[in-house]
Amino acid sequence: MNNILSEKQYQRYILDRLKENGYKETKAIHFDRYYAVDRNELFSFLEDTQPEKMENLRKIYKKDTENVIVATINTDETSSRGSRLQTLKKGVDVSNIHLDLMYTKPATSYNKELNALYEKNIFSCSEEVWASDEERIDIVIYLNGLAIMTFELKANTAGQSYQDAIYQYRMERNPKSRLFRFKAGSLVNFAMDLEQVYMTTKLEGASTFFLPFNMGNGEGIQAGAGNPTIEDEYSVHYMWDNILKKDSVLEIISKFMFIEVKEKKDETTGKTKIKETVIFPRYHQLDVVRKVLDDVYVNKSSQNYLLQHSAGSGKTNEIAWLSYRLATLHDSNNKIIFDNVVICTDRVVVDRQLQKAVMSLDHKSGFIKVMDEKCTSADLGEALQGNTKIVVTTIQKFPYIVGTVSNMKQKHFAVIIDEAHSSTAGKNMAALSKVLTEGNGSEPKDMEDIIAEELARNGKQPNISMFAFTATPKPTTLQLFGRQNTKGQKEAFHIYSMKQAIEEGFILDVLQNYITYKTYYQLNKAIQEDPRVKTNEAKRQIARFVELHETNIAQRIEVIIEHFRTTVMQELGGQAKAMVITDSRQSAVKYRQAFEDYITRKGYSDIHALVAFSGKVTIDDKEYTESGMNGFPEKNLPDEFDKDAYQVLLVADKYQTGFDQKKLCAMYILKSLHGVATVQTLSRLNRICPPYEKQTFVLDFANDYKDIEKDFSKYYTTTLLSNTISPDTIYDIEAKLDGYYVLDPDDIDKFNAFLYKEKIDSKIKKKMEFLLQKAKKTIESGRTTDEQQEIITTIKHFIRCYEFLIQASCFEDIELHKKYNFCSYLQSYLKVRHPGGGFDLTGKIKANNFVQKQVEEHKKSKIKSDPIVKLPMADQIVLPPQKEERLSQIINEINSRTGKEYDNDVAVKAMLQIRDIMMKSDELKESARNNSEKDFEFAYFDNVDDALIEGLNQNQDFFSMLLQNDEIKKQVLGIFAEEIYHSLRG
């Protein structure tokens, strides 16, 4: 490695590396600044690869041939729908003669002619290129004479960095110069020093947006932004050692780059605006696709892949690229590896942006089909059996087509799962595997054979590879899709961490500006009797009562609205929006009502709210729906909320995942959050919103900040599964289940014999139901509700763990599978009935003295990576004992926790002091003589603050005097010594 000291030396070093990679160095004077081409190399390429076509064109245009071709290319590139990228990909037609301007790598080695043409692509580079009389570029790279990349270089050893290069691009480069013209000029522009690389595909002066193009620094919990420091090598060596290799550049242009077109209707004019973006893959996007393809090339469909990519990773494009490449990938024997690629998403309405991205890469008719909400399960089955290469669907459709698709075992599938969470577990995933492995066997099989086949289907199938994308892998997701590392832990195949995404500026740290609030209140009984009630159930009912208390809601709404108006509203040029996370549908309705009441009372016309919840809610005999309260259909909400008319969205279990609204700046949390839900919910705020410097704000009324930090720590860098569900685990749970003596082995055998009959008529169904009812009665007979609940929980745990085990391994145990089948049907019959219909505290408690007080404010987060997660095991299903206590005891316990933990006697004495001060007020005496009790309250509450201040001053003066005078302190407080001694001793 040379010791680079100057920019010029750095420039020379890179050119030498490029020449080693097969580039041809050409003179800058050959650059045609009006068309951004090197004519010498362009026509060398055309003459070498298409001599007959060039000869025919020369017969037509003679000495003007080169000018006509260059002009034709220019016209094609500069038209409204044209671009240099598309011109390179599809070539140009001159007098009905087609000229190719680039040759892509053939999928197989069969066609020797195409492979020979691919090798004839010419890569060249020039230094000190004049784009105009005022603009000189350090390095320009050409493909077949067409300028495709520019570089501004800086040497850190000379006191400059990539930031100086970015400044040059922004302030000293003219976006109208042909070399820099959007779409028609260079495909990408790099700002690079010895340590970091940034890039842009569009120069827009001072507002030009540059993206980092770095490898990431460190591994595992150390992974972050930047590049690693390497002994005897520059940190950006990957540029010339990898990215700028000829095969790599051709792959990027032909397989990755595309023009993204987004349409948006202008609210004022009603016209549709079109925004175009030239997409160049970020480093981690390129890296994940290449590493997955390399692994699949070797292992074919034998492996699963977990791809832990943070929000802000550009997952839609990653899935588009991966699906496109997997659909056309051939092995070393030139055989296609996957017959179909199936993209599964949790979202009910599939994102059409994905389809657009794939279609931008390949325009073949029928190459991709999106199964939208209008498509049926039969349509999906038909697509899987047909010639459609890529099928996009929701995973929920798979259970409905089990058994309807034939001849699937002969095909190989790549299944890409977007947001691999709960939908990847249990029956949906089992059904998916079953569909894609369904055979035609017509030979009669007994029950044992059918079960053995079902076990084989549910595990990892040799004809299916699954590629699961998620930012927050649960333990079960790691178990199903993770790879074992050298320490025996399951981890993702590829990681782009939250930490790196934050440091690179693609997402925001949502734990900055985090304020926690605590709600203080006083509970009392509203009845004379003091009933005994179940402690946990009573606490739940009381919490519900407090949450929906009108005073509590009104106070919180005031805090929310005033904070938004004073702190948030002006963000993003006045376009900022907020989300309120309520804990139930009833809360969502009541908070929306309180919101409207408050802004009406205050006369605010610049803030309006929408509400989002599922189904219908009945409150005080009145029915509410989301569409009824908002005034438009549910499906329109994302578009309506994006408009300037609405600033706040109140949600109940909706839009907390998968909702991308860049204008969201604030979140008000009224619901307890835990684990993955914490990260997913708060991550709605993390989207950047160029060109604005967006700030986020969180006001949390329900959670402790340390718990929030802990939840984020699991997904901040990498996530590692430290344990696994093994056969021992499931046998432990089975032993626990058998220990209750509620499942009859003979009944389980009979049930399975019925279950696997070719035809199950009504007579057999009755016999099956009888066996389930018999088990249900055995569970209920002579057992308390707590004991019944423990058995039901164990059954559910057994089912869940068994499903994970058979999906993640080749485990087979026919007797255990019979028990699983029986329990799967039995659990729907089981529901613990509380004797006497339970109890209802409605009207038996009352709450007052509500106060919303700010507890903590966190300006800078200090997230530490704590990557270890664990699967639930057999010994982790112990239920807490149900206690019964007096209602008054429960109320006292809650009061002690919500009353700032002040000593009750001290608080009472302090209040008595304030009462005495009020009693001495001449103003209040006068008001009491001349007004009714209701009118007197106005004067009373006007004097409260004065009394509090006076009481505080009196105590402060008295305590200060005691602290400063030892003699008086001993004299005054000494009188209590004997009393306290005997009280405490006794």
mmCIF file with all atom_site columns, N, CA and C in Angstrom, residues 374-401:
data_model
loop_
_atom_site.group_PDB
_atom_site.id
_atom_site.type_symbol
_atom_site.label_atom_id
_atom_site.label_alt_id
_atom_site.label_comp_id
_atom_site.label_asym_id
_atom_site.label_entity_id
_atom_site.label_seq_id
_atom_site.pdbx_PDB_ins_code
_atom_site.Cartn_x
_atom_site.Cartn_y
_atom_site.Cartn_z
_atom_site.occupancy
_atom_site.B_iso_or_equiv
_atom_site.pdbx_formal_charge
_atom_site.auth_seq_id
_atom_site.auth_comp_id
_atom_site.auth_asym_id
_atom_site.auth_atom_id
_atom_site.pdbx_PDB_model_num
ATOM 1  N N  . LYS A 1 374 ? -58.542 -8.821  -4.229  1.00 0.00 ? 374 LYS A N  1
ATOM 2  C CA . LYS A 1 374 ? -59.585 -9.361  -5.111  1.00 0.00 ? 374 LYS A CA 1
ATOM 3  C C  . LYS A 1 374 ? -59.305 -10.811 -5.494  1.00 0.00 ? 374 LYS A C  1
ATOM 4  N N  . CYS A 1 375 ? -58.069 -11.255 -5.338  1.00 0.00 ? 375 CYS A N  1
ATOM 5  C CA . CYS A 1 375 ? -57.693 -12.607 -5.749  1.00 0.00 ? 375 CYS A CA 1
ATOM 6  C C  . CYS A 1 375 ? -58.141 -13.636 -4.717  1.00 0.00 ? 375 CYS A C  1
ATOM 7  N N  . THR A 1 376 ? -58.535 -14.783 -5.207  1.00 0.00 ? 376 THR A N  1
ATOM 8  C CA . THR A 1 376 ? -58.979 -15.866 -4.330  1.00 0.00 ? 376 THR A CA 1
ATOM 9  C C  . THR A 1 376 ? -57.848 -16.870 -4.111  1.00 0.00 ? 376 THR A C  1
ATOM 10 N N  . SER A 1 377 ? -58.107 -17.835 -3.217  1.00 0.00 ? 377 SER A N  1
ATOM 11 C CA . SER A 1 377 ? -57.129 -18.889 -2.987  1.00 0.00 ? 377 SER A CA 1
ATOM 12 C C  . SER A 1 377 ? -56.917 -19.698 -4.258  1.00 0.00 ? 377 SER A C  1
ATOM 13 N N  . ALA A 1 378 ? -57.978 -19.870 -5.041  1.00 0.00 ? 378 ALA A N  1
ATOM 14 C CA . ALA A 1 378 ? -57.863 -20.613 -6.299  1.00 0.00 ? 378 ALA A CA 1
ATOM 15 C C  . ALA A 1 378 ? -56.925 -19.892 -7.266  1.00 0.00 ? 378 ALA A C  1
ATOM 16 N N  . ASP A 1 379 ? -57.002 -18.545 -7.289  1.00 0.00 ? 379 ASP A N  1
ATOM 17 C CA . ASP A 1 379 ? -56.093 -17.766 -8.145  1.00 0.00 ? 379 ASP A CA 1
ATOM 18 C C  . ASP A 1 379 ? -54.645 -17.998 -7.731  1.00 0.00 ? 379 ASP A C  1
ATOM 19 N N  . LEU A 1 380 ? -54.426 -18.071 -6.431  1.00 0.00 ? 380 LEU A N  1
ATOM 20 C CA . LEU A 1 380 ? -53.074 -18.309 -5.927  1.00 0.00 ? 380 LEU A CA 1
ATOM 21 C C  . LEU A 1 380 ? -52.580 -19.694 -6.347  1.00 0.00 ? 380 LEU A C  1
ATOM 22 N N  . GLY A 1 381 ? -53.434 -20.689 -6.182  1.00 0.00 ? 381 GLY A N  1
ATOM 23 C CA . GLY A 1 381 ? -53.063 -22.040 -6.586  1.00 0.00 ? 381 GLY A CA 1
ATOM 24 C C  . GLY A 1 381 ? -52.742 -22.125 -8.062  1.00 0.00 ? 381 GLY A C  1
ATOM 25 N N  . GLU A 1 382 ? -53.521 -21.427 -8.871  1.00 0.00 ? 382 GLU A N  1
ATOM 26 C CA . GLU A 1 382 ? -53.291 -21.423 -10.320 1.00 0.00 ? 382 GLU A CA 1
ATOM 27 C C  . GLU A 1 382 ? -51.949 -20.773 -10.664 1.00 0.00 ? 382 GLU A C  1
ATOM 28 N N  . ALA A 1 383 ? -51.624 -19.680 -9.972  1.00 0.00 ? 383 ALA A N  1
ATOM 29 C CA . ALA A 1 383 ? -50.355 -18.986 -10.231 1.00 0.00 ? 383 ALA A CA 1
ATOM 30 C C  . ALA A 1 383 ? -49.169 -19.869 -9.866  1.00 0.00 ? 383 ALA A C  1
ATOM 31 N N  . LEU A 1 384 ? -49.301 -20.613 -8.758  1.00 0.00 ? 384 LEU A N  1
ATOM 32 C CA . LEU A 1 384 ? -48.204 -21.482 -8.326  1.00 0.00 ? 384 LEU A CA 1
ATOM 33 C C  . LEU A 1 384 ? -47.992 -22.648 -9.287  1.00 0.00 ? 384 LEU A C  1
ATOM 34 N N  . GLN A 1 385 ? -49.056 -23.107 -9.900  1.00 0.00 ? 385 GLN A N  1
ATOM 35 C CA . GLN A 1 385 ? -48.944 -24.217 -10.847 1.00 0.00 ? 385 GLN A CA 1
ATOM 36 C C  . GLN A 1 385 ? -48.544 -23.753 -12.241 1.00 0.00 ? 385 GLN A C  1
ATOM 37 N N  . GLY A 1 386 ? -48.710 -22.451 -12.509 1.00 0.00 ? 386 GLY A N  1
ATOM 38 C CA . GLY A 1 386 ? -48.448 -21.928 -13.845 1.00 0.00 ? 386 GLY A CA 1
ATOM 39 C C  . GLY A 1 386 ? -47.009 -21.505 -14.043 1.00 0.00 ? 386 GLY A C  1
ATOM 40 N N  . ASN A 1 387 ? -46.818 -20.595 -14.993 1.00 0.00 ? 387 ASN A N  1
ATOM 41 C CA . ASN A 1 387 ? -45.470 -20.169 -15.381 1.00 0.00 ? 387 ASN A CA 1
ATOM 42 C C  . ASN A 1 387 ? -45.050 -18.835 -14.764 1.00 0.00 ? 387 ASN A C  1
ATOM 43 N N  . THR A 1 388 ? -45.891 -18.270 -13.895 1.00 0.00 ? 388 THR A N  1
ATOM 44 C CA . THR A 1 388 ? -45.524 -17.014 -13.243 1.00 0.00 ? 388 THR A CA 1
ATOM 45 C C  . THR A 1 388 ? -44.307 -17.253 -12.356 1.00 0.00 ? 388 THR A C  1
ATOM 46 N N  . LYS A 1 389 ? -43.241 -16.492 -12.568 1.00 0.00 ? 389 LYS A N  1
ATOM 47 C CA . LYS A 1 389 ? -41.994 -16.732 -11.822 1.00 0.00 ? 389 LYS A CA 1
ATOM 48 C C  . LYS A 1 389 ? -42.065 -16.194 -10.390 1.00 0.00 ? 389 LYS A C  1
ATOM 49 N N  . ILE A 1 390 ? -42.667 -15.009 -10.230 1.00 0.00 ? 390 ILE A N  1
ATOM 50 C CA . ILE A 1 390 ? -42.738 -14.399 -8.895  1.00 0.00 ? 390 ILE A CA 1
ATOM 51 C C  . ILE A 1 390 ? -44.200 -14.166 -8.530  1.00 0.00 ? 390 ILE A C  1
ATOM 52 N N  . VAL A 1 391 ? -44.611 -14.701 -7.390  1.00 0.00 ? 391 VAL A N  1
ATOM 53 C CA . VAL A 1 391 ? -45.981 -14.535 -6.904  1.00 0.00 ? 391 VAL A CA 1
ATOM 54 C C  . VAL A 1 391 ? -45.930 -13.799 -5.574  1.00 0.00 ? 391 VAL A C  1
ATOM 55 N N  . VAL A 1 392 ? -46.660 -12.701 -5.479  1.00 0.00 ? 392 VAL A N  1
ATOM 56 C CA . VAL A 1 392 ? -46.710 -11.919 -4.235  1.00 0.00 ? 392 VAL A CA 1
ATOM 57 C C  . VAL A 1 392 ? -48.078 -12.120 -3.600  1.00 0.00 ? 392 VAL A C  1
ATOM 58 N N  . THR A 1 393 ? -48.105 -12.536 -2.334  1.00 0.00 ? 393 THR A N  1
ATOM 59 C CA . THR A 1 393 ? -49.385 -12.824 -1.690  1.00 0.00 ? 393 THR A CA 1
ATOM 60 C C  . THR A 1 393 ? -49.285 -12.564 -0.195  1.00 0.00 ? 393 THR A C  1
ATOM 61 N N  . THR A 1 394 ? -50.410 -12.713 0.489   1.00 0.00 ? 394 THR A N  1
ATOM 62 C CA . THR A 1 394 ? -50.413 -12.664 1.949   1.00 0.00 ? 394 THR A CA 1
ATOM 63 C C  . THR A 1 394 ? -50.335 -14.094 2.463   1.00 0.00 ? 394 THR A C  1
ATOM 64 N N  . ILE A 1 395 ? -49.621 -14.294 3.549   1.00 0.00 ? 395 ILE A N  1
ATOM 65 C CA . ILE A 1 395 ? -49.436 -15.652 4.078   1.00 0.00 ? 395 ILE A CA 1
ATOM 66 C C  . ILE A 1 395 ? -50.759 -16.244 4.549   1.00 0.00 ? 395 ILE A C  1
ATOM 67 N N  . GLN A 1 396 ? -51.737 -15.376 4.840   1.00 0.00 ? 396 GLN A N  1
ATOM 68 C CA . GLN A 1 396 ? -53.023 -15.865 5.324   1.00 0.00 ? 396 GLN A CA 1
ATOM 69 C C  . GLN A 1 396 ? -53.777 -16.703 4.286   1.00 0.00 ? 396 GLN A C  1
ATOM 70 N N  . LYS A 1 397 ? -53.417 -16.565 3.003   1.00 0.00 ? 397 LYS A N  1
ATOM 71 C CA . LYS A 1 397 ? -54.132 -17.317 1.964   1.00 0.00 ? 397 LYS A CA 1
ATOM 72 C C  . LYS A 1 397 ? -53.749 -18.797 1.933   1.00 0.00 ? 397 LYS A C  1
ATOM 73 N N  . PHE A 1 398 ? -52.570 -19.134 2.466   1.00 0.00 ? 398 PHE A N  1
ATOM 74 C CA . PHE A 1 398 ? -52.095 -20.514 2.336   1.00 0.00 ? 398 PHE A CA 1
ATOM 75 C C  . PHE A 1 398 ? -52.984 -21.558 3.001   1.00 0.00 ? 398 PHE A C  1
ATOM 76 N N  . PRO A 1 399 ? -53.502 -21.328 4.213   1.00 0.00 ? 399 PRO A N  1
ATOM 77 C CA . PRO A 1 399 ? -54.318 -22.385 4.831   1.00 0.00 ? 399 PRO A CA 1
ATOM 78 C C  . PRO A 1 399 ? -55.520 -22.789 3.983   1.00 0.00 ? 399 PRO A C  1
ATOM 79 N N  . TYR A 1 400 ? -56.007 -21.912 3.127   1.00 0.00 ? 400 TYR A N  1
ATOM 80 C CA . TYR A 1 400 ? -57.220 -22.195 2.369   1.00 0.00 ? 400 TYR A CA 1
ATOM 81 C C  . TYR A 1 400 ? -56.981 -23.047 1.129   1.00 0.00 ? 400 TYR A C  1
ATOM 82 N N  . ILE A 1 401 ? -55.731 -23.246 0.753   1.00 0.00 ? 401 ILE A N  1
ATOM 83 C CA . ILE A 1 401 ? -55.497 -24.030 -0.459  1.00 0.00 ? 401 ILE A CA 1
ATOM 84 C C  . ILE A 1 401 ? -54.732 -25.320 -0.173  1.00 0.00 ? 401 ILE A C  1
#
